[in-house]
mmCIF file of C-alpha atoms and ligand atoms in Angstrom:
data_model
loop_
_atom_site.group_PDB
_atom_site.id
_atom_site.type_symbol
_atom_site.label_atom_id
_atom_site.label_comp_id
_atom_site.label_asym_id
_atom_site.label_seq_id
_atom_site.Cartn_x
_atom_site.Cartn_y
_atom_site.Cartn_z
ATOM 1 C CA MET A 1 0.084 -0.005 0.069
ATOM 2 C CA ALA A 2 1.278 3.502 -0.794
ATOM 3 C CA GLN A 3 1.895 5.993 1.459
ATOM 4 C CA LEU A 4 -0.159 9.086 0.428
ATOM 5 C CA MET A 5 2.212 12.453 -0.123
ATOM 6 C CA ASP A 6 0.098 15.141 1.176
ATOM 7 C CA GLY A 7 0.376 17.973 -0.993
ATOM 8 C CA LYS A 8 -2.161 20.096 0.824
ATOM 9 C CA GLN A 9 -0.606 19.911 4.295
ATOM 10 C CA THR A 10 3.066 20.031 2.857
ATOM 11 C CA ALA A 11 1.967 23.366 1.028
ATOM 12 C CA ILE A 12 0.460 24.718 4.086
ATOM 13 C CA ALA A 13 3.807 24.042 5.794
ATOM 14 C CA LEU A 14 5.846 25.862 3.155
ATOM 15 C CA ARG A 15 3.321 28.646 3.204
ATOM 16 C CA GLU A 16 3.509 29.218 7.052
ATOM 17 C CA GLN A 17 7.414 29.383 6.559
ATOM 18 C CA ILE A 18 7.052 31.946 3.711
ATOM 19 C CA LYS A 19 4.587 34.205 5.975
ATOM 20 C CA ILE A 20 7.270 34.085 8.636
ATOM 21 C CA GLN A 21 9.882 34.880 6.164
ATOM 22 C CA THR A 22 8.056 37.530 4.508
ATOM 23 C CA SER A 23 7.135 39.326 7.832
ATOM 24 C CA GLU A 24 10.892 39.067 9.161
ATOM 25 C CA LEU A 25 11.944 40.495 5.777
ATOM 26 C CA ILE A 26 9.415 43.406 5.915
ATOM 27 C CA ALA A 27 10.443 44.105 9.478
ATOM 28 C CA LYS A 28 14.260 44.244 8.704
ATOM 29 C CA TYR A 29 14.208 46.021 5.057
ATOM 30 C CA HIS A 30 10.768 47.951 5.231
ATOM 31 C CA ILE A 31 10.144 46.783 1.594
ATOM 32 C CA ILE A 32 6.885 44.824 1.202
ATOM 33 C CA PRO A 33 7.453 41.921 -1.479
ATOM 34 C CA HIS A 34 5.279 42.647 -4.444
ATOM 35 C CA LEU A 35 3.828 40.355 -7.187
ATOM 36 C CA VAL A 36 2.256 41.546 -10.360
ATOM 37 C CA VAL A 37 -0.021 39.295 -12.103
ATOM 38 C CA LEU A 38 -0.856 40.013 -15.796
ATOM 39 C CA LEU A 39 -3.887 38.635 -17.000
ATOM 40 C CA ILE A 40 -5.311 39.260 -20.735
ATOM 41 C CA GLY A 41 -8.610 38.092 -21.710
ATOM 42 C CA ASP A 42 -11.513 36.342 -19.952
ATOM 43 C CA ASN A 43 -10.507 32.954 -19.820
ATOM 44 C CA ALA A 44 -12.584 31.592 -16.549
ATOM 45 C CA ALA A 45 -9.748 29.128 -15.576
ATOM 46 C CA SER A 46 -7.117 31.778 -15.709
ATOM 47 C CA MET A 47 -9.348 34.146 -13.472
ATOM 48 C CA SER A 48 -9.908 31.388 -11.025
ATOM 49 C CA TYR A 49 -6.020 30.772 -10.991
ATOM 50 C CA VAL A 50 -5.254 34.349 -10.581
ATOM 51 C CA ARG A 51 -7.675 34.958 -7.571
ATOM 52 C CA GLY A 52 -6.262 31.848 -5.961
ATOM 53 C CA LYS A 53 -2.714 33.441 -6.363
ATOM 54 C CA GLU A 54 -3.962 36.532 -4.977
ATOM 55 C CA LEU A 55 -5.247 35.060 -1.778
ATOM 56 C CA ALA A 56 -2.220 32.977 -1.365
ATOM 57 C CA CYS A 57 -0.100 36.174 -1.527
ATOM 58 C CA GLN A 58 -2.359 38.022 0.909
ATOM 59 C CA LYS A 59 -2.163 35.159 3.549
ATOM 60 C CA ALA A 60 1.466 35.306 3.318
ATOM 61 C CA GLY A 61 1.822 39.046 3.719
ATOM 62 C CA ILE A 62 3.088 39.535 0.111
ATOM 63 C CA LYS A 63 1.347 42.502 -1.873
ATOM 64 C CA SER A 64 -0.113 41.374 -5.353
ATOM 65 C CA THR A 65 -1.515 43.439 -8.073
ATOM 66 C CA ILE A 66 -3.423 42.224 -10.922
ATOM 67 C CA ILE A 67 -3.387 43.966 -14.223
ATOM 68 C CA LYS A 68 -6.342 42.711 -16.286
ATOM 69 C CA LYS A 69 -6.528 43.674 -19.929
ATOM 70 C CA GLU A 70 -9.078 43.020 -22.646
ATOM 71 C CA ASP A 71 -8.150 40.044 -25.068
ATOM 72 C CA THR A 72 -7.855 42.617 -27.960
ATOM 73 C CA THR A 73 -4.740 44.245 -26.208
ATOM 74 C CA SER A 74 -1.889 44.597 -28.723
ATOM 75 C CA GLN A 75 1.419 43.047 -28.320
ATOM 76 C CA ALA A 76 2.925 46.734 -27.908
ATOM 77 C CA GLU A 77 0.634 47.511 -25.229
ATOM 78 C CA VAL A 78 1.724 44.239 -23.215
ATOM 79 C CA LEU A 79 5.268 45.058 -23.923
ATOM 80 C CA GLU A 80 4.986 48.560 -22.604
ATOM 81 C CA ILE A 81 3.334 47.313 -19.279
ATOM 82 C CA ILE A 82 6.181 44.762 -19.015
ATOM 83 C CA HIS A 83 8.786 47.305 -19.525
ATOM 84 C CA GLN A 84 7.289 49.459 -16.957
ATOM 85 C CA LEU A 85 7.028 46.715 -14.346
ATOM 86 C CA ASN A 86 10.730 45.660 -15.033
ATOM 87 C CA GLN A 87 11.527 49.208 -14.248
ATOM 88 C CA ASP A 88 9.596 49.528 -11.192
ATOM 89 C CA SER A 89 11.811 48.961 -8.146
ATOM 90 C CA ASN A 90 8.539 48.371 -5.941
ATOM 91 C CA VAL A 91 7.628 45.338 -8.119
ATOM 92 C CA HIS A 92 9.894 42.225 -7.319
ATOM 93 C CA GLY A 93 7.938 39.402 -9.340
ATOM 94 C CA ILE A 94 6.140 39.358 -12.782
ATOM 95 C CA LEU A 95 3.824 36.733 -13.894
ATOM 96 C CA LEU A 96 2.125 36.413 -17.278
ATOM 97 C CA GLN A 97 -0.920 34.224 -16.793
ATOM 98 C CA LEU A 98 -1.112 31.887 -19.392
ATOM 99 C CA PRO A 99 -2.613 31.112 -22.034
ATOM 100 C CA ILE A 100 -2.772 34.619 -23.564
ATOM 101 C CA PRO A 101 -4.588 35.450 -26.694
ATOM 102 C CA LYS A 102 -3.743 33.964 -29.932
ATOM 103 C CA HIS A 103 -2.543 37.158 -31.769
ATOM 104 C CA LEU A 104 0.111 37.531 -29.156
ATOM 105 C CA ASN A 105 3.577 35.946 -29.139
ATOM 106 C CA SER A 106 3.816 34.149 -25.706
ATOM 107 C CA ASP A 107 7.560 33.348 -26.153
ATOM 108 C CA PHE A 108 8.378 36.679 -27.106
ATOM 109 C CA ILE A 109 6.588 38.406 -24.256
ATOM 110 C CA ILE A 110 7.569 36.065 -21.644
ATOM 111 C CA ASN A 111 11.252 36.731 -22.604
ATOM 112 C CA GLN A 112 10.762 40.583 -22.127
ATOM 113 C CA ILE A 113 10.267 39.950 -18.577
ATOM 114 C CA SER A 114 13.368 40.775 -16.645
ATOM 115 C CA PRO A 115 14.792 37.419 -15.380
ATOM 116 C CA SER A 116 15.302 38.579 -12.230
ATOM 117 C CA LYS A 117 11.639 39.118 -11.643
ATOM 118 C CA ASP A 118 10.475 35.926 -13.570
ATOM 119 C CA VAL A 119 8.532 33.924 -10.642
ATOM 120 C CA ASP A 120 7.686 31.519 -13.280
ATOM 121 C CA GLY A 121 10.996 30.591 -14.268
ATOM 122 C CA PHE A 122 9.796 30.490 -17.879
ATOM 123 C CA THR A 123 12.586 33.077 -19.629
ATOM 124 C CA TRP A 124 15.185 31.635 -21.527
ATOM 125 C CA THR A 125 17.782 32.962 -19.150
ATOM 126 C CA ASN A 126 16.279 30.924 -16.267
ATOM 127 C CA VAL A 127 15.634 27.889 -18.454
ATOM 128 C CA ALA A 128 19.440 28.214 -19.698
ATOM 129 C CA LYS A 129 20.562 28.407 -15.728
ATOM 130 C CA LEU A 130 18.467 25.203 -15.022
ATOM 131 C CA SER A 131 19.524 23.238 -18.234
ATOM 132 C CA ASN A 132 23.069 24.073 -17.101
ATOM 133 C CA GLY A 133 22.710 22.744 -13.681
ATOM 134 C CA PHE A 134 22.421 25.941 -11.757
ATOM 135 C CA PRO A 135 18.668 26.317 -11.229
ATOM 136 C CA HIS A 136 17.459 29.526 -9.430
ATOM 137 C CA LEU A 137 14.161 30.650 -10.490
ATOM 138 C CA VAL A 138 12.468 27.512 -11.788
ATOM 139 C CA PRO A 139 8.951 26.555 -12.708
ATOM 140 C CA CYS A 140 6.837 26.312 -9.865
ATOM 141 C CA THR A 141 5.144 22.914 -10.585
ATOM 142 C CA PRO A 142 8.282 20.999 -10.932
ATOM 143 C CA LEU A 143 9.799 22.720 -7.905
ATOM 144 C CA GLY A 144 6.733 21.877 -5.958
ATOM 145 C CA VAL A 145 7.369 18.289 -6.923
ATOM 146 C CA MET A 146 10.780 18.486 -5.622
ATOM 147 C CA ARG A 147 9.517 20.013 -2.334
ATOM 148 C CA LEU A 148 7.457 17.175 -2.018
ATOM 149 C CA LEU A 149 10.069 14.525 -2.695
ATOM 150 C CA GLN A 150 12.208 16.199 -0.062
ATOM 151 C CA THR A 151 9.377 16.381 2.417
ATOM 152 C CA TYR A 152 8.855 12.703 2.189
ATOM 153 C CA GLN A 153 12.608 11.816 2.131
ATOM 154 C CA VAL A 154 12.493 10.033 -1.302
ATOM 155 C CA ARG A 155 16.012 9.185 -2.221
ATOM 156 C CA ILE A 156 16.657 10.584 -5.538
ATOM 157 C CA LEU A 157 20.557 10.209 -5.785
ATOM 158 C CA GLY A 158 21.312 7.257 -8.124
ATOM 159 C CA LYS A 159 17.665 6.422 -8.709
ATOM 160 C CA ARG A 160 15.772 5.744 -12.165
ATOM 161 C CA ALA A 161 13.284 8.379 -12.843
ATOM 162 C CA VAL A 162 10.994 8.507 -15.676
ATOM 163 C CA VAL A 163 9.190 11.691 -16.586
ATOM 164 C CA ILE A 164 6.203 11.444 -18.895
ATOM 165 C CA GLY A 165 5.824 14.632 -20.689
ATOM 166 C CA ARG A 166 8.264 17.096 -22.448
ATOM 167 C CA SER A 167 6.504 20.748 -21.867
ATOM 168 C CA GLN A 168 8.472 23.651 -21.195
ATOM 169 C CA ILE A 169 6.317 24.247 -18.001
ATOM 170 C CA VAL A 170 6.365 20.692 -16.272
ATOM 171 C CA GLY A 171 8.310 17.769 -18.103
ATOM 172 C CA LYS A 172 11.655 19.326 -19.240
ATOM 173 C CA PRO A 173 12.218 21.483 -16.039
ATOM 174 C CA MET A 174 11.293 18.302 -13.978
ATOM 175 C CA ALA A 175 13.638 16.103 -15.546
ATOM 176 C CA ALA A 176 16.490 18.824 -15.246
ATOM 177 C CA LEU A 177 15.606 19.155 -11.518
ATOM 178 C CA LEU A 178 15.845 15.473 -11.030
ATOM 179 C CA LEU A 179 19.087 15.159 -13.128
ATOM 180 C CA LYS A 180 20.685 17.938 -10.932
ATOM 181 C CA ASP A 181 19.935 15.910 -7.879
ATOM 182 C CA HIS A 182 21.934 13.023 -9.478
ATOM 183 C CA ALA A 183 18.626 10.759 -10.749
ATOM 184 C CA THR A 184 19.405 8.844 -14.005
ATOM 185 C CA VAL A 185 16.611 10.544 -15.953
ATOM 186 C CA THR A 186 14.280 9.400 -18.770
ATOM 187 C CA ILE A 187 11.963 11.680 -20.652
ATOM 188 C CA CYS A 188 8.801 10.178 -22.599
ATOM 189 C CA HIS A 189 6.329 11.540 -24.675
ATOM 190 C CA SER A 190 3.629 10.571 -27.040
ATOM 191 C CA LYS A 191 5.903 9.158 -29.481
ATOM 192 C CA THR A 192 7.746 6.982 -26.955
ATOM 193 C CA ALA A 193 8.106 3.599 -28.029
ATOM 194 C CA ASP A 194 7.082 0.926 -25.413
ATOM 195 C CA LEU A 195 6.250 3.575 -22.779
ATOM 196 C CA ARG A 196 4.857 0.988 -20.427
ATOM 197 C CA ALA A 197 8.403 -0.906 -20.318
ATOM 198 C CA VAL A 198 10.289 2.268 -19.823
ATOM 199 C CA CYS A 199 7.986 3.404 -17.085
ATOM 200 C CA LYS A 200 8.257 0.305 -15.309
ATOM 201 C CA GLU A 201 11.683 0.399 -14.744
ATOM 202 C CA ALA A 202 11.301 3.949 -12.699
ATOM 203 C CA ASP A 203 12.030 3.969 -9.117
ATOM 204 C CA ILE A 204 10.413 7.651 -9.523
ATOM 205 C CA LEU A 205 7.677 7.924 -12.146
ATOM 206 C CA ILE A 206 6.406 11.601 -12.877
ATOM 207 C CA ALA A 207 3.105 11.723 -14.943
ATOM 208 C CA ALA A 208 2.577 15.267 -16.538
ATOM 209 C CA ILE A 209 0.451 14.016 -19.522
ATOM 210 C CA GLY A 210 -3.128 15.237 -19.250
ATOM 211 C CA VAL A 211 -4.632 12.025 -20.102
ATOM 212 C CA PRO A 212 -6.934 10.941 -17.223
ATOM 213 C CA ASN A 213 -6.200 7.630 -15.379
ATOM 214 C CA MET A 214 -3.693 6.496 -18.128
ATOM 215 C CA ILE A 215 -0.967 4.938 -15.861
ATOM 216 C CA ASP A 216 -2.165 2.009 -14.257
ATOM 217 C CA SER A 217 -0.239 -0.673 -12.046
ATOM 218 C CA SER A 218 1.257 -2.313 -15.381
ATOM 219 C CA TYR A 219 3.191 0.797 -15.921
ATOM 220 C CA VAL A 220 4.649 0.798 -12.356
ATOM 221 C CA LYS A 221 7.213 -0.959 -10.570
ATOM 222 C CA ILE A 222 6.555 -2.461 -7.215
ATOM 223 C CA GLY A 223 7.592 0.132 -4.519
ATOM 224 C CA ALA A 224 7.878 3.121 -6.817
ATOM 225 C CA THR A 225 7.320 6.529 -6.205
ATOM 226 C CA VAL A 226 4.529 8.145 -8.106
ATOM 227 C CA ILE A 227 3.995 11.552 -8.730
ATOM 228 C CA ASP A 228 0.718 12.519 -10.649
ATOM 229 C CA VAL A 229 0.891 16.001 -12.136
ATOM 230 C CA GLY A 230 -1.936 15.472 -14.459
ATOM 231 C CA ILE A 231 -5.205 17.498 -13.978
ATOM 232 C CA SER A 232 -8.289 16.821 -16.329
ATOM 233 C CA LYS A 233 -11.805 17.371 -15.533
ATOM 234 C CA VAL A 234 -13.933 14.204 -16.360
ATOM 235 C CA ASP A 235 -17.785 14.874 -15.905
ATOM 236 C CA GLY A 236 -17.137 17.673 -13.548
ATOM 237 C CA VAL A 237 -14.533 15.885 -11.720
ATOM 238 C CA ILE A 238 -10.785 16.533 -11.258
ATOM 239 C CA LYS A 239 -8.692 13.448 -12.306
ATOM 240 C CA GLY A 240 -5.222 12.835 -12.386
ATOM 241 C CA ASP A 241 -3.139 10.865 -15.239
ATOM 242 C CA VAL A 242 -2.604 8.058 -12.573
ATOM 243 C CA ASP A 243 -5.397 5.351 -11.877
ATOM 244 C CA TYR A 244 -5.033 5.828 -8.345
ATOM 245 C CA ASP A 245 -7.059 2.506 -7.077
ATOM 246 C CA SER A 246 -4.703 0.617 -9.497
ATOM 247 C CA VAL A 247 -1.228 2.163 -8.420
ATOM 248 C CA PHE A 248 -2.233 2.517 -4.650
ATOM 249 C CA PRO A 249 -1.605 -1.225 -3.590
ATOM 250 C CA ILE A 250 1.897 -1.325 -5.463
ATOM 251 C CA ALA A 251 3.541 1.995 -5.099
ATOM 252 C CA ALA A 252 5.704 3.068 -2.116
ATOM 253 C CA TYR A 253 4.681 6.673 -2.437
ATOM 254 C CA LEU A 254 1.754 8.113 -4.337
ATOM 255 C CA THR A 255 0.335 11.936 -4.591
ATOM 256 C CA PRO A 256 -3.318 12.188 -4.909
ATOM 257 C CA VAL A 257 -5.518 14.311 -7.274
ATOM 258 C CA PRO A 258 -6.572 16.716 -6.209
ATOM 259 C CA GLY A 259 -4.242 17.588 -3.054
ATOM 260 C CA GLY A 260 -1.115 16.327 -4.300
ATOM 261 C CA VAL A 261 1.091 18.552 -6.727
ATOM 262 C CA GLY A 262 -1.505 21.336 -7.208
ATOM 263 C CA PRO A 263 -1.273 23.107 -4.008
ATOM 264 C CA MET A 264 2.519 22.845 -4.013
ATOM 265 C CA THR A 265 2.660 24.955 -7.212
ATOM 266 C CA ILE A 266 1.080 27.965 -5.635
ATOM 267 C CA ALA A 267 3.253 27.534 -2.398
ATOM 268 C CA CYS A 268 6.183 27.560 -4.805
ATOM 269 C CA LEU A 269 4.986 30.602 -6.740
ATOM 270 C CA LEU A 270 5.318 32.339 -3.288
ATOM 271 C CA GLU A 271 8.644 30.763 -2.851
ATOM 272 C CA ASN A 272 9.982 32.179 -6.100
ATOM 273 C CA THR A 273 8.424 35.588 -5.484
ATOM 274 C CA LEU A 274 10.573 35.833 -2.238
ATOM 275 C CA THR A 275 13.588 34.615 -4.128
ATOM 276 C CA CYS A 276 13.005 37.510 -6.457
ATOM 277 C CA TYR A 277 12.630 39.990 -3.439
ATOM 278 C CA ARG A 278 16.065 38.620 -2.051
ATOM 279 C CA ASP A 279 17.756 39.125 -5.279
ATOM 280 C CA LEU A 280 16.396 42.442 -6.089
ATOM 281 C CA VAL A 281 16.682 43.904 -2.514
ATOM 282 C CA GLY A 282 20.040 42.413 -2.101
ATOM 283 C CA VAL A 283 19.672 40.451 0.842
HETATM 284 P P1 LIG V 1 1.184 19.581 -22.295
HETATM 285 O O1 LIG V 1 0.066 19.195 -23.176
HETATM 286 O O2 LIG V 1 2.053 20.747 -22.602
HETATM 287 O O3 LIG V 1 2.258 18.189 -22.356
HETATM 288 C C1 LIG V 1 1.841 17.066 -22.095
HETATM 289 C C2 LIG V 1 2.941 16.001 -22.420
HETATM 290 O O4 LIG V 1 2.538 14.777 -22.536
HETATM 291 C C3 LIG V 1 3.463 16.127 -23.944
HETATM 292 O O5 LIG V 1 4.931 16.111 -23.853
HETATM 293 C C4 LIG V 1 2.873 14.841 -24.746
HETATM 294 O O6 LIG V 1 3.858 14.447 -25.495
HETATM 295 C C5 LIG V 1 2.610 14.049 -23.678
HETATM 296 N N1 LIG V 1 1.910 12.849 -23.897
HETATM 297 C C6 LIG V 1 0.370 13.399 -24.036
HETATM 298 N N2 LIG V 1 -0.172 11.856 -24.732
HETATM 299 C C7 LIG V 1 0.575 11.216 -24.314
HETATM 300 C C8 LIG V 1 0.723 9.904 -24.356
HETATM 301 N N3 LIG V 1 -0.396 9.025 -24.950
HETATM 302 N N4 LIG V 1 1.753 9.027 -24.074
HETATM 303 C C9 LIG V 1 2.900 9.532 -23.699
HETATM 304 N N5 LIG V 1 3.084 10.984 -23.631
HETATM 305 C C10 LIG V 1 1.931 11.842 -23.923
HETATM 306 O O7 LIG V 1 0.909 19.571 -20.837
HETATM 307 P P2 LIG V 1 1.556 20.213 -19.719
HETATM 308 O O8 LIG V 1 2.737 19.758 -19.497
HETATM 309 O O9 LIG V 1 1.141 21.711 -19.650
HETATM 310 O O10 LIG V 1 0.542 19.540 -18.293
HETATM 311 C C11 LIG V 1 0.677 18.241 -18.175
HETATM 312 C C12 LIG V 1 -0.600 18.002 -17.303
HETATM 313 O O11 LIG V 1 -0.321 18.600 -16.104
HETATM 314 C C13 LIG V 1 -1.873 18.387 -17.618
HETATM 315 O O12 LIG V 1 -2.939 17.634 -17.246
HETATM 316 C C14 LIG V 1 -1.957 19.836 -16.932
HETATM 317 O O13 LIG V 1 -3.313 20.269 -16.530
HETATM 318 C C15 LIG V 1 -1.438 19.502 -15.484
HETATM 319 N N6 LIG V 1 -0.569 20.475 -14.746
HETATM 320 C C16 LIG V 1 -0.750 20.423 -13.467
HETATM 321 C C17 LIG V 1 -0.066 21.406 -12.658
HETATM 322 C C18 LIG V 1 -0.337 21.463 -11.513
HETATM 323 O O14 LIG V 1 -0.109 22.496 -10.720
HETATM 324 N N7 LIG V 1 -0.765 20.363 -10.838
HETATM 325 C C19 LIG V 1 0.507 22.554 -13.507
HETATM 326 C C20 LIG V 1 0.870 22.391 -14.632
HETATM 327 C C21 LIG V 1 0.029 21.537 -15.389
HETATM 328 P P3 LIG V 1 4.271 15.367 -26.951
HETATM 329 O O15 LIG V 1 5.348 16.297 -26.562
HETATM 330 O O16 LIG V 1 4.847 14.311 -27.943
HETATM 331 O O17 LIG V 1 2.992 15.814 -27.621
#
């Protein structure tokens, strides 16, 4: 039977630490950490995520500002906002909520964010640091997975890790972080031959696919740690990539969905905001 990795409780503990650190930093330097979220368009899911981030900031004592723009906003206007935020010494973190409307070039816009304010770790400067083994500001979801593995003292060094998914947001940075901690890492994707056999070799299996319940026990080695990053809505119910009932009896550790990786993502956004703050304030 697997031990559940409780992302909710772990995130609460991490957010409590961040709250304490924030109040100590404000008391010492008299500067309030400030995250600005740029939301373009009316995507309902994005609006709900942004509200969640705002609430999390408030609870941690971090100032948050949401800049909401219409979905017809031009690329020039978006760039002007980002350039102003880059210059503003009262702003420590900048987050562009994705997805953005199709007429905007998200890669280009993201790379106009100052790398030192890049709380999502998506700029190529921060991606290059991670790829070269010097992670500093790294994407919040894979960082959250690493914090969960650390909390549950899952050994990474020398272990065989398999990451299913090769996105810039989850799969690739996840693999880079595991490699940095000396796992032997394989990245799989939709064209991987014999995915089941590759996964079955994993001591640590990370599913970041977006296909509900795809990973059943036939993909999992007995005693493996299984991290389910996937979030899909099936008939109004949130499902992960892992078939929980099938995998639970044979895994050593397993993250539930919801209540696993999701809460860690927001906690790590707060962590990254404080990292930016420390860099910019110079403390
Ligand atoms: P993407 O769609 O960008 O990437 C999905 C990856 O899965 C791709 O690399 C794709 O391969 C691979 N894939 C798709 N189908 C298969 C298959 N049948 N077999 C093997 N590989 C497959 O998604 P994201 O990385 O952005 O997100 C992945 C999941 O994680 C989603 O469910 C998303 O909602 C969730 N998520 C959860 C977060 C959280 O906080 N818990 C945060 C971010 C994402 P290919 O590259 O070949 O197309």
